[in-house]
Amino acid sequence: MSAREAGTLAPSIADIRSRADALAEALDRTAVQRDASGGHAAHERGLIRDSGLLRLTVPQALGGWGADWVLLLQVVRRLAQADSALAHVFAFHHLQVASVQLYGDAEQQQRLQRQTVDEGWFWGNAANPRDTRLKATAVSGGWRLDGVKAYASGSVGSDRLVVSAHIDHGPGVATGGPADLLIGALPTGADGVQVEADWNSFGQRQTDSGTVRFDAVHLPARDVLLGPGQLRTPRQSLRTLLSQSIMTNLYAAIAAGALAAARDYTLTAARPWFDSPLPRLADDPIVQHRYGQLKLQVWPAQLAADAAAHSLWQAQQRGDALTDAERGEAAIAVAQAKVLAHRAAVEVSSQLFELTGASATASPLGLDRYWRNARVHTLHDPVDLKLRDIGRHLLDGVPPLPTPYS
Amino acid sequence: MSAREAGTLAPSIADIRSRADALAEALDRTAVQRDASGGHAAHERGLIRDSGLLRLTVPQALGGWGADWVLLLQVVRRLAQADSALAHVFAFHHLQVASVQLYGDAEQQQRLQRQTVDEGWFWGNAANPRDTRLKATAVSGGWRLDGVKAYASGSVGSDRLVVSAHIDHGPGVATGGPADLLIGALPTGADGVQVEADWNSFGQRQTDSGTVRFDAVHLPARDVLLGPGQLRTPRQSLRTLLSQSIMTNLYAAIAAGALAAARDYTLTAARPWFDSPLPRLADDPIVQHRYGQLKLQVWPAQLAADAAAHSLWQAQQRGDALTDAERGEAAIAVAQAKVLAHRAAVEVSSQLFELTGASATASPLGLDRYWRNARVHTLHDPVDLKLRDIGRHLLDGVPPLPTPYS
Amino acid sequence: MSAREAGTLAPSIADIRSRADALAEALDRTAVQRDASGGHAAHERGLIRDSGLLRLTVPQALGGWGADWVLLLQVVRRLAQADSALAHVFAFHHLQVASVQLYGDAEQQQRLQRQTVDEGWFWGNAANPRDTRLKATAVSGGWRLDGVKAYASGSVGSDRLVVSAHIDHGPGVATGGPADLLIGALPTGADGVQVEADWNSFGQRQTDSGTVRFDAVHLPARDVLLGPGQLRTPRQSLRTLLSQSIMTNLYAAIAAGALAAARDYTLTAARPWFDSPLPRLADDPIVQHRYGQLKLQVWPAQLAADAAAHSLWQAQQRGDALTDAERGEAAIAVAQAKVLAHRAAVEVSSQLFELTGASATASPLGLDRYWRNARVHTLHDPVDLKLRDIGRHLLDGVPPLPTPYS
Amino acid sequence: MSAREAGTLAPSIADIRSRADALAEALDRTAVQRDASGGHAAHERGLIRDSGLLRLTVPQALGGWGADWVLLLQVVRRLAQADSALAHVFAFHHLQVASVQLYGDAEQQQRLQRQTVDEGWFWGNAANPRDTRLKATAVSGGWRLDGVKAYASGSVGSDRLVVSAHIDHGPGVATGGPADLLIGALPTGADGVQVEADWNSFGQRQTDSGTVRFDAVHLPARDVLLGPGQLRTPRQSLRTLLSQSIMTNLYAAIAAGALAAARDYTLTAARPWFDSPLPRLADDPIVQHRYGQLKLQVWPAQLAADAAAHSLWQAQQRGDALTDAERGEAAIAVAQAKVLAHRAAVEVSSQLFELTGASATASPLGLDRYWRNARVHTLHDPVDLKLRDIGRHLLDGVPPLPTPYS
């Protein structure tokens, strides 16, 4: 019996959660060491594939588990509390699956999702919207792609890529606008595709965010998900909101992970100050008070992430009837949750050390990775623009303009 | 047809919400002027009574509208956005109804709640736990009450009072512990009861929080809701959590009211700075950014208030099976929401002025009342103890000890 | 012996400080009650006049005490810790004296300053730069003034006014630019001048910031301090920096006054929470920790105010050699100190209540006046523009453009 | 002519500052790469030695440059803006010189300081007060030292060590109190001393904070600076305040260094967001506003560090007449400055990334080192105890108890 036929045997939500737990625990065991070494986590990507969770959001009718985005995002959060880099790779796989769902026609959806399940594909992307160096030229039967995409999360070690390119109108003719944009799906191993593992930031070190080079790569017409000039509908522009929600949940998870690690250290390793009469550092009212404050960073970020996920999924469920205004409401919820999670991640991961003392800064413990991961990942797009969008919406009711970041 | 028989005709939730809207709008019209004058708002208490909302939480079987606490707290929040003082009086009426529900026996619940509906009673309290000057002496057929309760919210102008007193063991014998505590229900007009309207804080000026003096007042045995020595069950101690949740929603509402008032002012009255090229202050990116920040104080407080209300109502629904640990989980959710709402109220009500300019400080506008109301009301009990409780629970899993404040 | 001859008998700095102390103590005694009543503090203005401090910044050669601005600002701060409204009136007197010093020619400086000492003049202003409704028309021997100046601090009850007006070019010709600006000195009792005591903000209630109406008022040419078209030199534009420094020290003083009041209350009136084992609230480590935080708002504001005052005085001492760049350095120091003091005032005056408990909100104590005073006064000009100016200077070395607010 | 004879030829303050500038620039060139490699910076310690600054605080009469602590701390700050690890090593050298000055008798001061100059000694310490494992046993002509001191800053590669040990009263007799404490000076190369370069924190990676092992090391009586039972005078306990002030200035410098690095990046490498109409990121008002906020973290920390340094040096100048109360005033100034600098360092080093964008997280840039250095070094002793001390002093006038950390 193929996996496809097993569609109706999709695990229960409780089962999915416990698979996520088990996978998170496995990632946790080596997270500190892998943060130190960086590079490609081939073994751990294997664990993700083995968990079955790569098919989480593929419809049951196509052999997947049919999870909605609310559940997807909770699984992302669970994994990211242990390892926010591999959780990012996992989440971006599903963002590409969502791209197929949102942009693809019926045939593409069916074909590419079934294969995702049957072949166990791990998707990455080469679609960084700020890098417009990848050009598409119309050729017989499709397009020829030439150029480069940097910061392509999940590209290293992937099976399939979602690719975005701009039409090349020839020398002297400007390009780069939305009307020139083309989105397609490609095997990472296609002729002329080369993935360079050059990601080298001080955090999120195993996101496989390489540079993808294209040298006369053929993109067949059947694999063009969104052709140039095809306006994106409000529904299609939900892809951005899913992408932003993935960030949100990664950040919230980093905050929660940092808080949990601090708590463990305070309870098991930290000592009261030398002149303290208290038996444990955890008995100090100022320490308890600080923990209360950190909890009040993490909890609202989680509540907001969940509220935004529901708002987003509600919008998704409206299908093609989704209006700009409705899309805007979801966008604001997502933006608000993202800022809260951003702050929680950066602040908890830095402040936790007040609650552990100096011994917690020993390199082998790796407790600085929460801040490094938070700090790197929260720069995906500027938080101040989110705050401005939120304020503008509050004042004038204007929703954020749909862009690849809002 | 009596109101009691009309029980099955309780309005729908949508209808209840629109009654709350209408009442809030009526309170809003005079809120600034009544804040300035202070004192007892007899007319507005009449509007509350006329709205029917005094029977909101009385079971439908007894003529009420059968609302759960989640809905109650949302109505409180709606009213408090317009007038946090009268919303407090309204909410404390329902806190006394809840006292009857949690402490009273079947007969008391039936009798006192039916009368609440039939007679249109407005409940107040004389049960301030920090004031232990009210003494009870056992007499034939009940108890004699002598002494004083200060800070008795809603007492002025009330029809019925929930009263707490401590047994008087005579000269030289200490009293004041939980074992000496007695809780009862009394007509405010009972012989020997005198309510002094002496509330004089700089905010929440119409909460009718008077001083109640008792001179040989008779409390019949049938009106004792909780006798001395009767241990409170986890379920009974939910009264504190309802009380704390009322605070939470009042604070969240002050924050939301302040934000809405600031927005109105920015849009209709504020001017860009004299050397600004922008047509409107609302077009300034820094102003939009600040509004974004204020929204991120208000929204999480609202999300948290709702989450805590659900957690509390879930605990309430467990009935007598409720365990200390379950009560503790609800208590932590309530504490967390309360701190978030506390901060939102104090900070938004103070920071809003950066977004309006100096002209908004004109006394007739009354925009300072949000801060004054927030500042006075958030001192009900110390926020730092909540933070410590939250931290302690996070560290050691210890729930807050049930007290009249936690 | 006239006061003028007594110039060499100017008191020592220590003596000046003790006069300021004595005056501050006198103002302190009635500050709460006068904040409640509002209006014009004729008696207390008399106390200021009697202290001799109105001649503080007049050169000793002209009968004054010859204090520099560093000392002036420290005296302002001392008085404002007791009463920030009357300290404002006092400081604005000296701001007008400084206007004479900076704008006036030798004869005007001599004449107007001597008379300030000899006649015991109390100066106010009618020079609000954002109100351009006061027009000047050239007439024989000087100018005719018609129109209105609102928010004229210190105008009510003053002897002399510094006035700013714009030249009226007749119907249809625009006015209002710097080239049309004229600054002069006038008796408040001049024919056609009418001062309306209409200040009505919720804080800084006794600043006598009335509306001054001019009906065909004659301003003789000899009393024009700065004629239209006369460009202001960098040195003359120091008037703005003195004005901003006055604000800074008023804010720093409100913060310090609030902190001192909180301390008094904590030590003398506040009680530990009912279930606390501690004898005093002041023994609670979290309370001590919070006091530490408040001190770290107040102290840096004071250090910064002093540093900025020295920087400003250094610029003043450069005389006409002062360059735009040097003026800019002083402007940045002043702006930085102002923002720090702004924050300290608003935050300490609001947060202090966490350290006192609810009983401190009783109206007769007047502890809310710190926040009301801080909140009203810190809106003099937008704090966000200061932060932007500071950042721009840091990035590009560009000093703030000299305006009436920077 | 020996260096000693050259005493009168000590450089001017301006000269000292320019030597510090030159040294800082040299350290800056390799700081990123050395942060990455960690370990012992032999070459850079050579640069420090060559600069002559090791003799900075040795009296001119003994061949030094006779700088006071105010100047010392400014030099520390200058160096630390470039390299906070080597600045720490440099500062701790002078802290040991100060130990000789404060604890040593006339002969020791003369001999050890002259040799510091003549031999070009680099001092380190093995005096961590929280590690009480190093024991002293009285032997003929002095003491025998056995045991271990961990976290001995500057020990690796040093010439001389200040050592603290506790008297060993034999098995079963408790030790560790102040009466058992002995402080001495030793050659790092003495028989039985072994320095292990085991420092392995994620920040301040080149502080040479090794573990020093002592195996029957002989400490001659003439090199005992403070014998057991010798009570420390208020003046002697200033050593702690100098140590704390060194921290303060290191933190303030990290903050300033981070701000300068952010500014450079914003001006030279950062790009405006893709949909921004602005030519440069530095033109964005929200970016300017944020820079204004960061400046207001750094500047007050610097002002406070200077104010505290003056207060400390004033106390030092009081000599043996210094009282506990006077020492306490200096201690509070130092504590206040330390908390401000602590916050500035941690917050600016983390927030700077909002102003650079994601590209600034590339590992080769090393911009995360500011946060890592700040985070590790600010844990030297708990900031919350400082805040509590400051608050307690504010409330009750009680100075912090002199300990090795306050």
Short mmCIF file of C-alpha atoms in Angstrom, two decimals, chain D residues 22-275:
data_model
loop_
_atom_site.label_atom_id
_atom_site.label_comp_id
_atom_site.label_asym_id
_atom_site.label_seq_id
_atom_site.Cartn_x
_atom_site.Cartn_y
_atom_site.Cartn_z
CA ALA D 22 46.99 54.81 19.58
CA LEU D 23 46.87 51.64 21.63
CA ALA D 24 43.09 51.43 21.21
CA GLU D 25 43.42 51.75 17.47
CA ALA D 26 46.00 49.00 17.38
CA LEU D 27 43.79 46.70 19.45
CA ASP D 28 40.78 47.54 17.31
CA ARG D 29 42.43 46.27 14.15
CA THR D 30 42.46 42.66 15.33
CA ALA D 31 39.67 42.65 17.90
CA VAL D 32 37.14 40.79 15.75
CA GLN D 33 39.58 38.10 14.74
CA ARG D 34 40.90 37.64 18.28
CA ASP D 35 37.37 37.43 19.64
CA ALA D 36 36.81 34.57 17.22
CA SER D 37 40.01 32.76 18.13
CA GLY D 38 39.94 33.40 21.88
CA GLY D 39 42.96 32.42 23.94
CA HIS D 40 45.92 34.41 25.13
CA ALA D 41 46.77 37.62 23.28
CA ALA D 42 50.53 37.65 23.86
CA HIS D 43 51.22 40.09 21.06
CA GLU D 44 48.61 42.59 22.20
CA ARG D 45 49.77 42.38 25.80
CA GLY D 46 53.10 43.35 24.38
CA LEU D 47 51.54 46.37 22.75
CA ILE D 48 50.08 47.38 26.08
CA ARG D 49 53.45 47.01 27.77
CA ASP D 50 55.15 48.98 25.01
CA SER D 51 52.67 51.84 25.38
CA GLY D 52 54.07 52.58 28.82
CA LEU D 53 50.55 52.61 30.23
CA LEU D 54 51.31 49.84 32.71
CA ARG D 55 53.02 52.45 34.85
CA LEU D 56 50.10 54.87 34.55
CA THR D 57 49.04 54.82 38.21
CA VAL D 58 52.45 54.34 39.79
CA PRO D 59 53.50 57.58 41.53
CA GLN D 60 55.90 59.76 39.58
CA ALA D 61 58.34 59.56 42.47
CA LEU D 62 58.60 55.84 41.82
CA GLY D 63 59.01 56.17 38.10
CA GLY D 64 55.36 56.06 37.16
CA TRP D 65 53.09 58.59 35.55
CA GLY D 66 51.13 59.42 38.68
CA ALA D 67 47.67 59.30 37.17
CA ASP D 68 44.66 59.43 39.44
CA TRP D 69 41.84 56.91 39.16
CA VAL D 70 39.67 59.29 37.18
CA LEU D 71 42.22 59.30 34.39
CA LEU D 72 42.90 55.59 34.77
CA LEU D 73 39.23 54.83 34.30
CA GLN D 74 38.99 57.05 31.25
CA VAL D 75 41.92 55.24 29.72
CA VAL D 76 40.24 51.93 30.52
CA ARG D 77 37.11 53.20 28.79
CA ARG D 78 39.02 54.29 25.75
CA LEU D 79 40.73 50.94 25.37
CA ALA D 80 37.56 48.99 26.08
CA GLN D 81 35.65 50.69 23.33
CA ALA D 82 38.03 48.83 21.02
CA ASP D 83 38.62 45.64 22.99
CA SER D 84 36.87 45.11 26.29
CA ALA D 85 38.78 41.92 27.05
CA LEU D 86 42.28 43.38 26.86
CA ALA D 87 41.05 46.54 28.53
CA HIS D 88 39.97 44.33 31.39
CA VAL D 89 43.42 42.75 31.59
CA PHE D 90 44.95 46.23 31.54
CA ALA D 91 42.57 47.55 34.20
CA PHE D 92 43.13 44.59 36.45
CA HIS D 93 46.87 45.19 36.29
CA HIS D 94 46.18 48.61 37.81
CA LEU D 95 43.75 47.15 40.30
CA GLN D 96 46.63 45.04 41.63
CA VAL D 97 48.86 48.12 41.71
CA ALA D 98 46.10 49.79 43.73
CA SER D 99 46.08 46.78 46.05
CA VAL D 100 49.74 47.39 46.75
CA GLN D 101 48.96 51.06 47.35
CA LEU D 102 46.02 50.41 49.65
CA TYR D 103 47.21 47.35 51.57
CA GLY D 104 50.98 47.51 51.42
CA ASP D 105 53.28 49.16 53.94
CA ALA D 106 55.71 51.87 52.89
CA GLU D 107 58.48 49.45 52.00
CA GLN D 108 56.18 47.22 49.96
CA GLN D 109 54.68 50.16 48.13
CA GLN D 110 58.10 51.48 47.25
CA ARG D 111 59.66 48.18 46.29
CA LEU D 112 56.79 46.63 44.39
CA GLN D 113 55.84 49.76 42.48
CA ARG D 114 59.43 50.57 41.50
CA GLN D 115 59.84 47.05 40.21
CA THR D 116 56.56 47.32 38.34
CA VAL D 117 58.12 50.16 36.42
CA ASP D 118 61.67 48.89 36.19
CA GLU D 119 60.84 45.32 35.28
CA GLY D 120 57.78 46.20 33.22
CA TRP D 121 55.64 43.85 35.29
CA PHE D 122 52.19 42.91 34.14
CA TRP D 123 50.09 42.10 37.19
CA GLY D 124 47.29 39.58 37.34
CA ASN D 125 45.26 38.28 40.24
CA ALA D 126 44.41 35.04 41.98
CA ALA D 127 42.07 36.58 44.48
CA ASN D 128 38.53 35.64 43.44
CA PRO D 129 36.68 36.07 46.74
CA ARG D 130 33.96 33.54 45.93
CA ASP D 131 36.51 30.78 45.56
CA THR D 132 37.82 29.92 49.02
CA ARG D 133 39.76 26.82 48.11
CA LEU D 134 43.20 28.38 48.44
CA LYS D 135 44.59 27.74 51.93
CA ALA D 136 47.50 29.31 53.78
CA THR D 137 49.54 27.55 56.45
CA ALA D 138 52.00 29.45 58.64
CA VAL D 139 55.56 28.33 58.00
CA SER D 140 58.94 29.70 58.93
CA GLY D 141 59.46 33.04 57.25
CA GLY D 142 55.99 33.27 55.84
CA TRP D 143 53.18 31.09 54.58
CA ARG D 144 52.68 28.02 52.49
CA LEU D 145 49.90 28.20 49.94
CA ASP D 146 48.01 25.17 48.67
CA GLY D 147 44.89 24.95 46.60
CA VAL D 148 43.17 26.61 43.73
CA LYS D 149 41.77 29.96 42.60
CA ALA D 150 39.46 29.92 39.60
CA TYR D 151 38.40 32.85 37.43
CA ALA D 152 41.73 34.60 38.02
CA SER D 153 41.54 37.48 35.55
CA GLY D 154 44.81 38.39 33.91
CA SER D 155 46.66 35.48 35.47
CA VAL D 156 47.68 33.81 32.22
CA GLY D 157 50.84 35.48 30.96
CA SER D 158 51.26 37.70 34.02
CA ASP D 159 54.49 38.49 35.85
CA ARG D 160 53.11 39.04 39.29
CA LEU D 161 49.95 37.98 41.08
CA VAL D 162 47.96 39.43 43.93
CA VAL D 163 46.78 36.39 45.81
CA SER D 164 44.17 35.91 48.50
CA ALA D 165 44.09 32.83 50.70
CA HIS D 166 42.39 31.65 53.85
CA ILE D 167 44.27 30.30 56.82
CA ASP D 168 44.05 26.59 57.22
CA HIS D 169 43.35 25.77 60.84
CA GLY D 170 43.61 22.08 60.18
CA PRO D 171 40.95 19.43 59.75
CA GLY D 172 37.58 20.06 61.28
CA VAL D 173 38.07 23.75 61.96
CA ALA D 174 36.01 26.03 59.80
CA THR D 175 37.70 28.77 57.83
CA GLY D 176 36.69 31.29 55.25
CA GLY D 177 35.76 34.36 57.30
CA PRO D 178 37.41 37.77 56.92
CA ALA D 179 39.58 37.11 59.98
CA ASP D 180 41.22 34.25 58.13
CA LEU D 181 41.95 36.20 55.00
CA LEU D 182 45.48 36.91 53.86
CA ILE D 183 46.51 38.90 50.82
CA GLY D 184 49.94 38.75 49.28
CA ALA D 185 52.00 39.37 46.16
CA LEU D 186 53.80 36.61 44.28
CA PRO D 187 55.77 36.05 41.10
CA THR D 188 53.56 34.11 38.71
CA GLY D 189 56.60 32.00 38.03
CA ALA D 190 57.13 31.06 41.68
CA ASP D 191 57.79 27.41 42.42
CA GLY D 192 54.56 25.48 42.68
CA VAL D 193 52.38 27.99 40.86
CA GLN D 194 50.63 26.69 37.79
CA VAL D 195 48.28 28.75 35.64
CA GLU D 196 45.75 26.91 33.54
CA ALA D 197 44.26 28.81 30.61
CA ASP D 198 40.78 27.34 30.96
CA TRP D 199 38.55 30.41 30.55
CA ASN D 200 35.81 29.40 28.18
CA SER D 201 32.92 31.82 28.24
CA PHE D 202 31.12 33.01 25.14
CA GLY D 203 32.33 36.56 25.69
CA GLN D 204 35.30 38.54 27.00
CA ARG D 205 37.27 35.73 25.50
CA GLN D 206 40.79 37.06 25.97
CA THR D 207 40.72 38.10 29.63
CA ASP D 208 43.22 35.41 30.56
CA SER D 209 40.94 34.47 33.44
CA GLY D 210 42.57 31.18 34.13
CA THR D 211 42.66 28.84 37.07
CA VAL D 212 45.71 29.14 39.28
CA ARG D 213 46.88 26.07 41.16
CA PHE D 214 49.22 26.32 44.15
CA ASP D 215 51.27 23.40 45.33
CA ALA D 216 53.31 24.21 48.45
CA VAL D 217 54.04 27.70 47.23
CA HIS D 218 56.07 29.84 49.59
CA LEU D 219 54.81 33.35 50.30
CA PRO D 220 57.54 35.25 52.18
CA ALA D 221 56.37 37.43 55.07
CA ARG D 222 57.66 40.53 53.37
CA ASP D 223 55.21 39.96 50.52
CA VAL D 224 52.14 39.66 52.72
CA LEU D 225 50.18 42.83 51.99
CA LEU D 226 47.38 42.22 54.43
CA GLY D 227 47.81 39.73 57.20
CA PRO D 228 45.04 37.65 58.70
CA GLY D 229 43.00 39.45 61.28
CA GLN D 230 44.05 42.86 60.01
CA LEU D 231 40.77 44.70 59.70
CA ARG D 232 40.33 46.56 56.50
CA THR D 233 39.86 50.29 56.94
CA PRO D 234 37.27 52.21 54.95
CA ARG D 235 40.14 53.43 52.79
CA GLN D 236 41.39 49.92 52.12
CA SER D 237 37.91 48.83 51.17
CA LEU D 238 38.05 51.34 48.34
CA ARG D 239 39.74 48.58 46.38
CA THR D 240 36.31 47.07 45.82
CA LEU D 241 35.00 50.37 44.57
CA LEU D 242 37.88 50.68 42.14
CA SER D 243 37.19 47.16 40.97
CA GLN D 244 33.51 47.97 40.52
CA SER D 245 34.39 51.20 38.73
CA ILE D 246 36.56 49.27 36.32
CA MET D 247 33.53 47.13 35.48
CA THR D 248 31.43 50.25 35.07
CA ASN D 249 33.80 51.77 32.59
CA LEU D 250 34.21 48.54 30.69
CA TYR D 251 30.43 48.31 30.34
CA ALA D 252 30.06 51.96 29.34
CA ALA D 253 32.75 51.42 26.75
CA ILE D 254 31.09 48.33 25.32
CA ALA D 255 27.91 50.36 24.94
CA ALA D 256 29.76 53.20 23.25
CA GLY D 257 31.67 50.81 21.03
CA ALA D 258 28.48 49.07 19.99
CA LEU D 259 26.82 52.37 19.19
CA ALA D 260 29.76 53.52 17.11
CA ALA D 261 29.85 50.23 15.23
CA ALA D 262 26.12 50.44 14.55
CA ARG D 263 26.49 53.98 13.26
CA ASP D 264 29.30 52.96 10.93
CA TYR D 265 27.23 50.12 9.56
CA THR D 266 24.11 52.23 9.09
CA LEU D 267 26.10 54.88 7.26
CA THR D 268 28.22 52.64 5.10
CA ALA D 269 26.53 49.30 4.57
CA ALA D 270 22.85 49.33 5.52
CA ARG D 271 20.22 49.88 2.84
CA PRO D 272 16.77 51.44 3.16
CA TRP D 273 13.96 48.90 3.02
CA PHE D 274 13.04 47.85 -0.53
CA ASP D 275 9.90 49.96 -0.71
#
